[in-house]
């Protein structure tokens, strides 16, 4: 059985080691998890039978259960272990692995608890897209704050960046489901709805997940025109 404790649980167990700071503790935790996974991959039974993918699946599930509980994982990934449903199984198994990787990597961030709370309450695909945005912004020289949902017009964006030499930049993230039909009205409404969540007088950034249903030859011009109309 594979068990990967959360950073918080590992810290509680290893507090007696007296790490000088959280960064040092995180480095030790990350290294031990990495070495543990490498040992599993190098196990003769796993290597000979080419079961690396199975190890990854089991590890992802075990870690998500540590973070969210077994009931939550079972509810959100009902088809991930039913391989007779090949298409849905592949998609959910992949999502399970991707979410586990992101949750693991974000554990040392000050906004981790907010991301965890968001993930618990929202669709997995939406949480993964927001995680993609967060990982992109982490490459920018800026501090990141996740903003708790308030419902207040002009203050209900998702992320606040504090960019060096520029100042604060509000960021809104919009996830559109992959089966959302394309229409210029949908693009305009999505952008205008996002704009209302950003404060007046500030330059803001908007990230929109473009559904796969929108990707087709010639669609780029329609999308660009609708986007321009909405932003104008």
mmCIF file of N, CA and C in Angstrom, residues 46-118:
data_model
loop_
_atom_site.group_PDB
_atom_site.id
_atom_site.type_symbol
_atom_site.label_atom_id
_atom_site.label_comp_id
_atom_site.label_asym_id
_atom_site.label_seq_id
_atom_site.Cartn_x
_atom_site.Cartn_y
_atom_site.Cartn_z
ATOM 1 N N UNK A 46 7.973 -4.011 -10.024
ATOM 2 C CA UNK A 46 7.380 -2.920 -10.799
ATOM 3 C C UNK A 46 8.094 -2.769 -12.129
ATOM 4 N N UNK A 47 9.422 -2.754 -12.103
ATOM 5 C CA UNK A 47 10.201 -2.538 -13.319
ATOM 6 C C UNK A 47 10.005 -3.669 -14.329
ATOM 7 N N UNK A 48 10.074 -4.924 -13.861
ATOM 8 C CA UNK A 48 9.958 -6.071 -14.759
ATOM 9 C C UNK A 48 8.586 -6.132 -15.403
ATOM 10 N N UNK A 49 7.553 -5.829 -14.652
ATOM 11 C CA UNK A 49 6.181 -5.913 -15.161
ATOM 12 C C UNK A 49 5.665 -4.593 -15.725
ATOM 13 N N UNK A 50 6.545 -3.623 -15.804
ATOM 14 C CA UNK A 50 6.200 -2.308 -16.374
ATOM 15 C C UNK A 50 4.927 -1.744 -15.737
ATOM 16 N N UNK A 51 4.954 -1.644 -14.442
ATOM 17 C CA UNK A 51 3.785 -1.176 -13.706
ATOM 18 C C UNK A 51 3.955 0.247 -13.163
ATOM 19 N N UNK A 52 4.834 1.012 -13.797
ATOM 20 C CA UNK A 52 5.062 2.384 -13.334
ATOM 21 C C UNK A 52 3.777 3.210 -13.362
ATOM 22 N N UNK A 53 2.976 3.025 -14.424
ATOM 23 C CA UNK A 53 1.734 3.793 -14.543
ATOM 24 C C UNK A 53 0.778 3.455 -13.403
ATOM 25 N N UNK A 54 0.736 2.182 -13.024
ATOM 26 C CA UNK A 54 -0.126 1.765 -11.920
ATOM 27 C C UNK A 54 0.335 2.395 -10.608
ATOM 28 N N UNK A 55 1.655 2.490 -10.421
ATOM 29 C CA UNK A 55 2.193 3.112 -9.212
ATOM 30 C C UNK A 55 1.792 4.583 -9.148
ATOM 31 N N UNK A 56 1.868 5.255 -10.287
ATOM 32 C CA UNK A 56 1.489 6.673 -10.337
ATOM 33 C C UNK A 56 0.016 6.842 -9.986
ATOM 34 N N UNK A 57 -0.833 5.991 -10.530
ATOM 35 C CA UNK A 57 -2.270 6.063 -10.234
ATOM 36 C C UNK A 57 -2.540 5.852 -8.749
ATOM 37 N N UNK A 58 -1.931 4.827 -8.196
ATOM 38 C CA UNK A 58 -2.158 4.509 -6.776
ATOM 39 C C UNK A 58 -1.644 5.640 -5.894
ATOM 40 N N UNK A 59 -0.469 6.189 -6.239
ATOM 41 C CA UNK A 59 0.112 7.267 -5.445
ATOM 42 C C UNK A 59 -0.758 8.523 -5.508
ATOM 43 N N UNK A 60 -1.256 8.852 -6.706
ATOM 44 C CA UNK A 60 -2.116 10.031 -6.860
ATOM 45 C C UNK A 60 -3.378 9.892 -6.030
ATOM 46 N N UNK A 61 -3.987 8.718 -6.082
ATOM 47 C CA UNK A 61 -5.209 8.476 -5.317
ATOM 48 C C UNK A 61 -4.945 8.561 -3.820
ATOM 49 N N UNK A 62 -3.848 7.948 -3.379
ATOM 50 C CA UNK A 62 -3.516 7.953 -1.954
ATOM 51 C C UNK A 62 -3.277 9.363 -1.442
ATOM 52 N N UNK A 63 -2.592 10.177 -2.254
ATOM 53 C CA UNK A 63 -2.314 11.539 -1.808
ATOM 54 C C UNK A 63 -3.583 12.379 -1.762
ATOM 55 N N UNK A 64 -4.432 12.262 -2.771
ATOM 56 C CA UNK A 64 -5.684 13.024 -2.764
ATOM 57 C C UNK A 64 -6.566 12.609 -1.593
ATOM 58 N N UNK A 65 -6.548 11.329 -1.254
ATOM 59 C CA UNK A 65 -7.319 10.873 -0.096
ATOM 60 C C UNK A 65 -6.765 11.471 1.194
ATOM 61 N N UNK A 66 -5.448 11.655 1.272
ATOM 62 C CA UNK A 66 -4.851 12.294 2.441
ATOM 63 C C UNK A 66 -5.287 13.750 2.546
ATOM 64 N N UNK A 67 -5.423 14.413 1.383
ATOM 65 C CA UNK A 67 -5.749 15.838 1.367
ATOM 66 C C UNK A 67 -7.240 16.114 1.491
ATOM 67 N N UNK A 68 -8.079 15.273 0.828
ATOM 68 C CA UNK A 68 -9.513 15.558 0.751
ATOM 69 C C UNK A 68 -10.403 14.512 1.415
ATOM 70 N N UNK A 69 -9.839 13.336 1.684
ATOM 71 C CA UNK A 69 -10.646 12.252 2.220
ATOM 72 C C UNK A 69 -11.073 11.290 1.121
ATOM 73 N N UNK A 70 -11.217 10.005 1.466
ATOM 74 C CA UNK A 70 -11.547 8.975 0.483
ATOM 75 C C UNK A 70 -12.920 9.199 -0.135
ATOM 76 N N UNK A 71 -13.890 9.669 0.644
ATOM 77 C CA UNK A 71 -15.243 9.870 0.129
ATOM 78 C C UNK A 71 -15.258 10.938 -0.962
ATOM 79 N N UNK A 72 -14.512 12.032 -0.759
ATOM 80 C CA UNK A 72 -14.460 13.107 -1.755
ATOM 81 C C UNK A 72 -13.855 12.595 -3.061
ATOM 82 N N UNK A 73 -12.769 11.844 -2.953
ATOM 83 C CA UNK A 73 -12.097 11.321 -4.153
ATOM 84 C C UNK A 73 -13.028 10.377 -4.907
ATOM 85 N N UNK A 74 -13.716 9.514 -4.182
ATOM 86 C CA UNK A 74 -14.633 8.568 -4.826
ATOM 87 C C UNK A 74 -15.775 9.296 -5.515
ATOM 88 N N UNK A 75 -16.274 10.363 -4.900
ATOM 89 C CA UNK A 75 -17.384 11.132 -5.475
ATOM 90 C C UNK A 75 -16.957 11.889 -6.729
ATOM 91 N N UNK A 76 -15.760 12.471 -6.716
ATOM 92 C CA UNK A 76 -15.304 13.292 -7.841
ATOM 93 C C UNK A 76 -14.738 12.489 -9.000
ATOM 94 N N UNK A 77 -14.304 11.266 -8.733
ATOM 95 C CA UNK A 77 -13.720 10.431 -9.796
ATOM 96 C C UNK A 77 -14.425 9.074 -9.847
ATOM 97 N N UNK A 78 -15.725 9.060 -10.092
ATOM 98 C CA UNK A 78 -16.485 7.805 -10.022
ATOM 99 C C UNK A 78 -16.121 6.789 -11.099
ATOM 100 N N UNK A 79 -15.564 7.251 -12.223
ATOM 101 C CA UNK A 79 -15.252 6.335 -13.324
ATOM 102 C C UNK A 79 -13.763 6.038 -13.448
ATOM 103 N N UNK A 80 -12.950 6.650 -12.589
ATOM 104 C CA UNK A 80 -11.497 6.555 -12.756
ATOM 105 C C UNK A 80 -10.954 5.146 -12.576
ATOM 106 N N UNK A 81 -11.689 4.265 -11.926
ATOM 107 C CA UNK A 81 -11.202 2.906 -11.701
ATOM 108 C C UNK A 81 -12.018 1.849 -12.457
ATOM 109 N N UNK A 82 -12.887 2.295 -13.365
ATOM 110 C CA UNK A 82 -13.706 1.366 -14.147
ATOM 111 C C UNK A 82 -13.202 1.355 -15.591
ATOM 112 N N UNK A 83 -12.276 0.495 -15.842
ATOM 113 C CA UNK A 83 -11.594 0.533 -17.135
ATOM 114 C C UNK A 83 -12.437 0.035 -18.300
ATOM 115 N N UNK A 84 -13.602 -0.558 -17.997
ATOM 116 C CA UNK A 84 -14.472 -0.931 -19.109
ATOM 117 C C UNK A 84 -15.033 0.316 -19.780
ATOM 118 N N UNK A 85 -15.079 1.438 -19.025
ATOM 119 C CA UNK A 85 -15.482 2.730 -19.587
ATOM 120 C C UNK A 85 -14.205 3.438 -20.035
ATOM 121 N N UNK A 86 -13.611 2.972 -21.130
ATOM 122 C CA UNK A 86 -12.257 3.380 -21.479
ATOM 123 C C UNK A 86 -12.089 4.889 -21.609
ATOM 124 N N UNK A 87 -12.956 5.544 -22.398
ATOM 125 C CA UNK A 87 -12.822 6.988 -22.587
ATOM 126 C C UNK A 87 -12.925 7.757 -21.286
ATOM 127 N N UNK A 88 -14.034 7.631 -20.544
ATOM 128 C CA UNK A 88 -14.174 8.341 -19.263
ATOM 129 C C UNK A 88 -13.111 7.941 -18.251
ATOM 130 N N UNK A 89 -12.723 6.660 -18.246
ATOM 131 C CA UNK A 89 -11.697 6.218 -17.299
ATOM 132 C C UNK A 89 -10.380 6.932 -17.554
ATOM 133 N N UNK A 90 -9.964 7.000 -18.814
ATOM 134 C CA UNK A 90 -8.698 7.648 -19.145
ATOM 135 C C UNK A 90 -8.740 9.114 -18.730
ATOM 136 N N UNK A 91 -9.845 9.803 -19.018
ATOM 137 C CA UNK A 91 -9.951 11.211 -18.687
ATOM 138 C C UNK A 91 -9.904 11.438 -17.177
ATOM 139 N N UNK A 92 -10.674 10.676 -16.422
ATOM 140 C CA UNK A 92 -10.713 10.884 -14.979
ATOM 141 C C UNK A 92 -9.424 10.441 -14.299
ATOM 142 N N UNK A 93 -8.829 9.362 -14.782
ATOM 143 C CA UNK A 93 -7.565 8.920 -14.201
ATOM 144 C C UNK A 93 -6.485 9.982 -14.422
ATOM 145 N N UNK A 94 -6.488 10.573 -15.613
ATOM 146 C CA UNK A 94 -5.516 11.630 -15.919
ATOM 147 C C UNK A 94 -5.768 12.858 -15.051
ATOM 148 N N UNK A 95 -7.034 13.239 -14.901
ATOM 149 C CA UNK A 95 -7.370 14.382 -14.053
ATOM 150 C C UNK A 95 -6.941 14.133 -12.606
ATOM 151 N N UNK A 96 -7.144 12.916 -12.151
ATOM 152 C CA UNK A 96 -6.781 12.571 -10.776
ATOM 153 C C UNK A 96 -5.282 12.756 -10.561
ATOM 154 N N UNK A 97 -4.484 12.320 -11.527
ATOM 155 C CA UNK A 97 -3.036 12.466 -11.419
ATOM 156 C C UNK A 97 -2.614 13.936 -11.485
ATOM 157 N N UNK A 98 -3.229 14.687 -12.419
ATOM 158 C CA UNK A 98 -2.870 16.088 -12.577
ATOM 159 C C UNK A 98 -3.243 16.901 -11.337
ATOM 160 N N UNK A 99 -4.407 16.642 -10.776
ATOM 161 C CA UNK A 99 -4.818 17.360 -9.576
ATOM 162 C C UNK A 99 -3.900 17.020 -8.410
ATOM 163 N N UNK A 100 -3.546 15.758 -8.259
ATOM 164 C CA UNK A 100 -2.654 15.349 -7.170
ATOM 165 C C UNK A 100 -1.306 16.058 -7.286
ATOM 166 N N UNK A 101 -0.786 16.146 -8.493
ATOM 167 C CA UNK A 101 0.516 16.816 -8.691
ATOM 168 C C UNK A 101 0.439 18.282 -8.283
ATOM 169 N N UNK A 102 -0.639 18.966 -8.698
ATOM 170 C CA UNK A 102 -0.758 20.384 -8.399
ATOM 171 C C UNK A 102 -0.953 20.629 -6.897
ATOM 172 N N UNK A 103 -1.816 19.827 -6.275
ATOM 173 C CA UNK A 103 -2.047 19.988 -4.842
ATOM 174 C C UNK A 103 -0.743 19.754 -4.078
ATOM 175 N N UNK A 104 0.006 18.748 -4.486
ATOM 176 C CA UNK A 104 1.285 18.474 -3.827
ATOM 177 C C UNK A 104 2.224 19.671 -3.950
ATOM 178 N N UNK A 105 2.354 20.220 -5.152
ATOM 179 C CA UNK A 105 3.305 21.307 -5.395
ATOM 180 C C UNK A 105 2.905 22.599 -4.680
ATOM 181 N N UNK A 106 1.616 22.806 -4.486
ATOM 182 C CA UNK A 106 1.149 24.060 -3.886
ATOM 183 C C UNK A 106 1.197 24.061 -2.355
ATOM 184 N N UNK A 107 1.533 22.945 -1.743
ATOM 185 C CA UNK A 107 1.445 22.839 -0.283
ATOM 186 C C UNK A 107 2.303 23.863 0.457
ATOM 187 N N UNK A 108 3.383 24.309 -0.153
ATOM 188 C CA UNK A 108 4.278 25.242 0.528
ATOM 189 C C UNK A 108 3.912 26.701 0.274
ATOM 190 N N UNK A 109 2.840 26.939 -0.497
ATOM 191 C CA UNK A 109 2.452 28.306 -0.822
ATOM 192 C C UNK A 109 1.522 28.876 0.256
ATOM 193 N N UNK A 110 1.611 30.185 0.533
ATOM 194 C CA UNK A 110 0.773 30.784 1.584
ATOM 195 C C UNK A 110 -0.714 30.742 1.280
ATOM 196 N N UNK A 111 -1.078 30.607 -0.008
ATOM 197 C CA UNK A 111 -2.487 30.578 -0.405
ATOM 198 C C UNK A 111 -3.000 29.148 -0.607
ATOM 199 N N UNK A 112 -2.234 28.167 -0.137
ATOM 200 C CA UNK A 112 -2.609 26.767 -0.364
ATOM 201 C C UNK A 112 -3.980 26.431 0.226
ATOM 202 N N UNK A 113 -4.253 26.886 1.444
ATOM 203 C CA UNK A 113 -5.530 26.569 2.091
ATOM 204 C C UNK A 113 -6.706 27.096 1.266
ATOM 205 N N UNK A 114 -6.553 28.283 0.657
ATOM 206 C CA UNK A 114 -7.611 28.846 -0.175
ATOM 207 C C UNK A 114 -7.829 28.003 -1.429
ATOM 208 N N UNK A 115 -6.721 27.546 -2.030
ATOM 209 C CA UNK A 115 -6.844 26.705 -3.227
ATOM 210 C C UNK A 115 -7.511 25.378 -2.881
ATOM 211 N N UNK A 116 -7.156 24.825 -1.731
ATOM 212 C CA UNK A 116 -7.743 23.569 -1.288
ATOM 213 C C UNK A 116 -9.257 23.731 -1.101
ATOM 214 N N UNK A 117 -9.651 24.835 -0.482
ATOM 215 C CA UNK A 117 -11.068 25.106 -0.244
ATOM 216 C C UNK A 117 -11.815 25.258 -1.569
ATOM 217 N N UNK A 118 -11.205 25.955 -2.523
ATOM 218 C CA UNK A 118 -11.819 26.139 -3.839
ATOM 219 C C UNK A 118 -11.999 24.794 -4.540
#
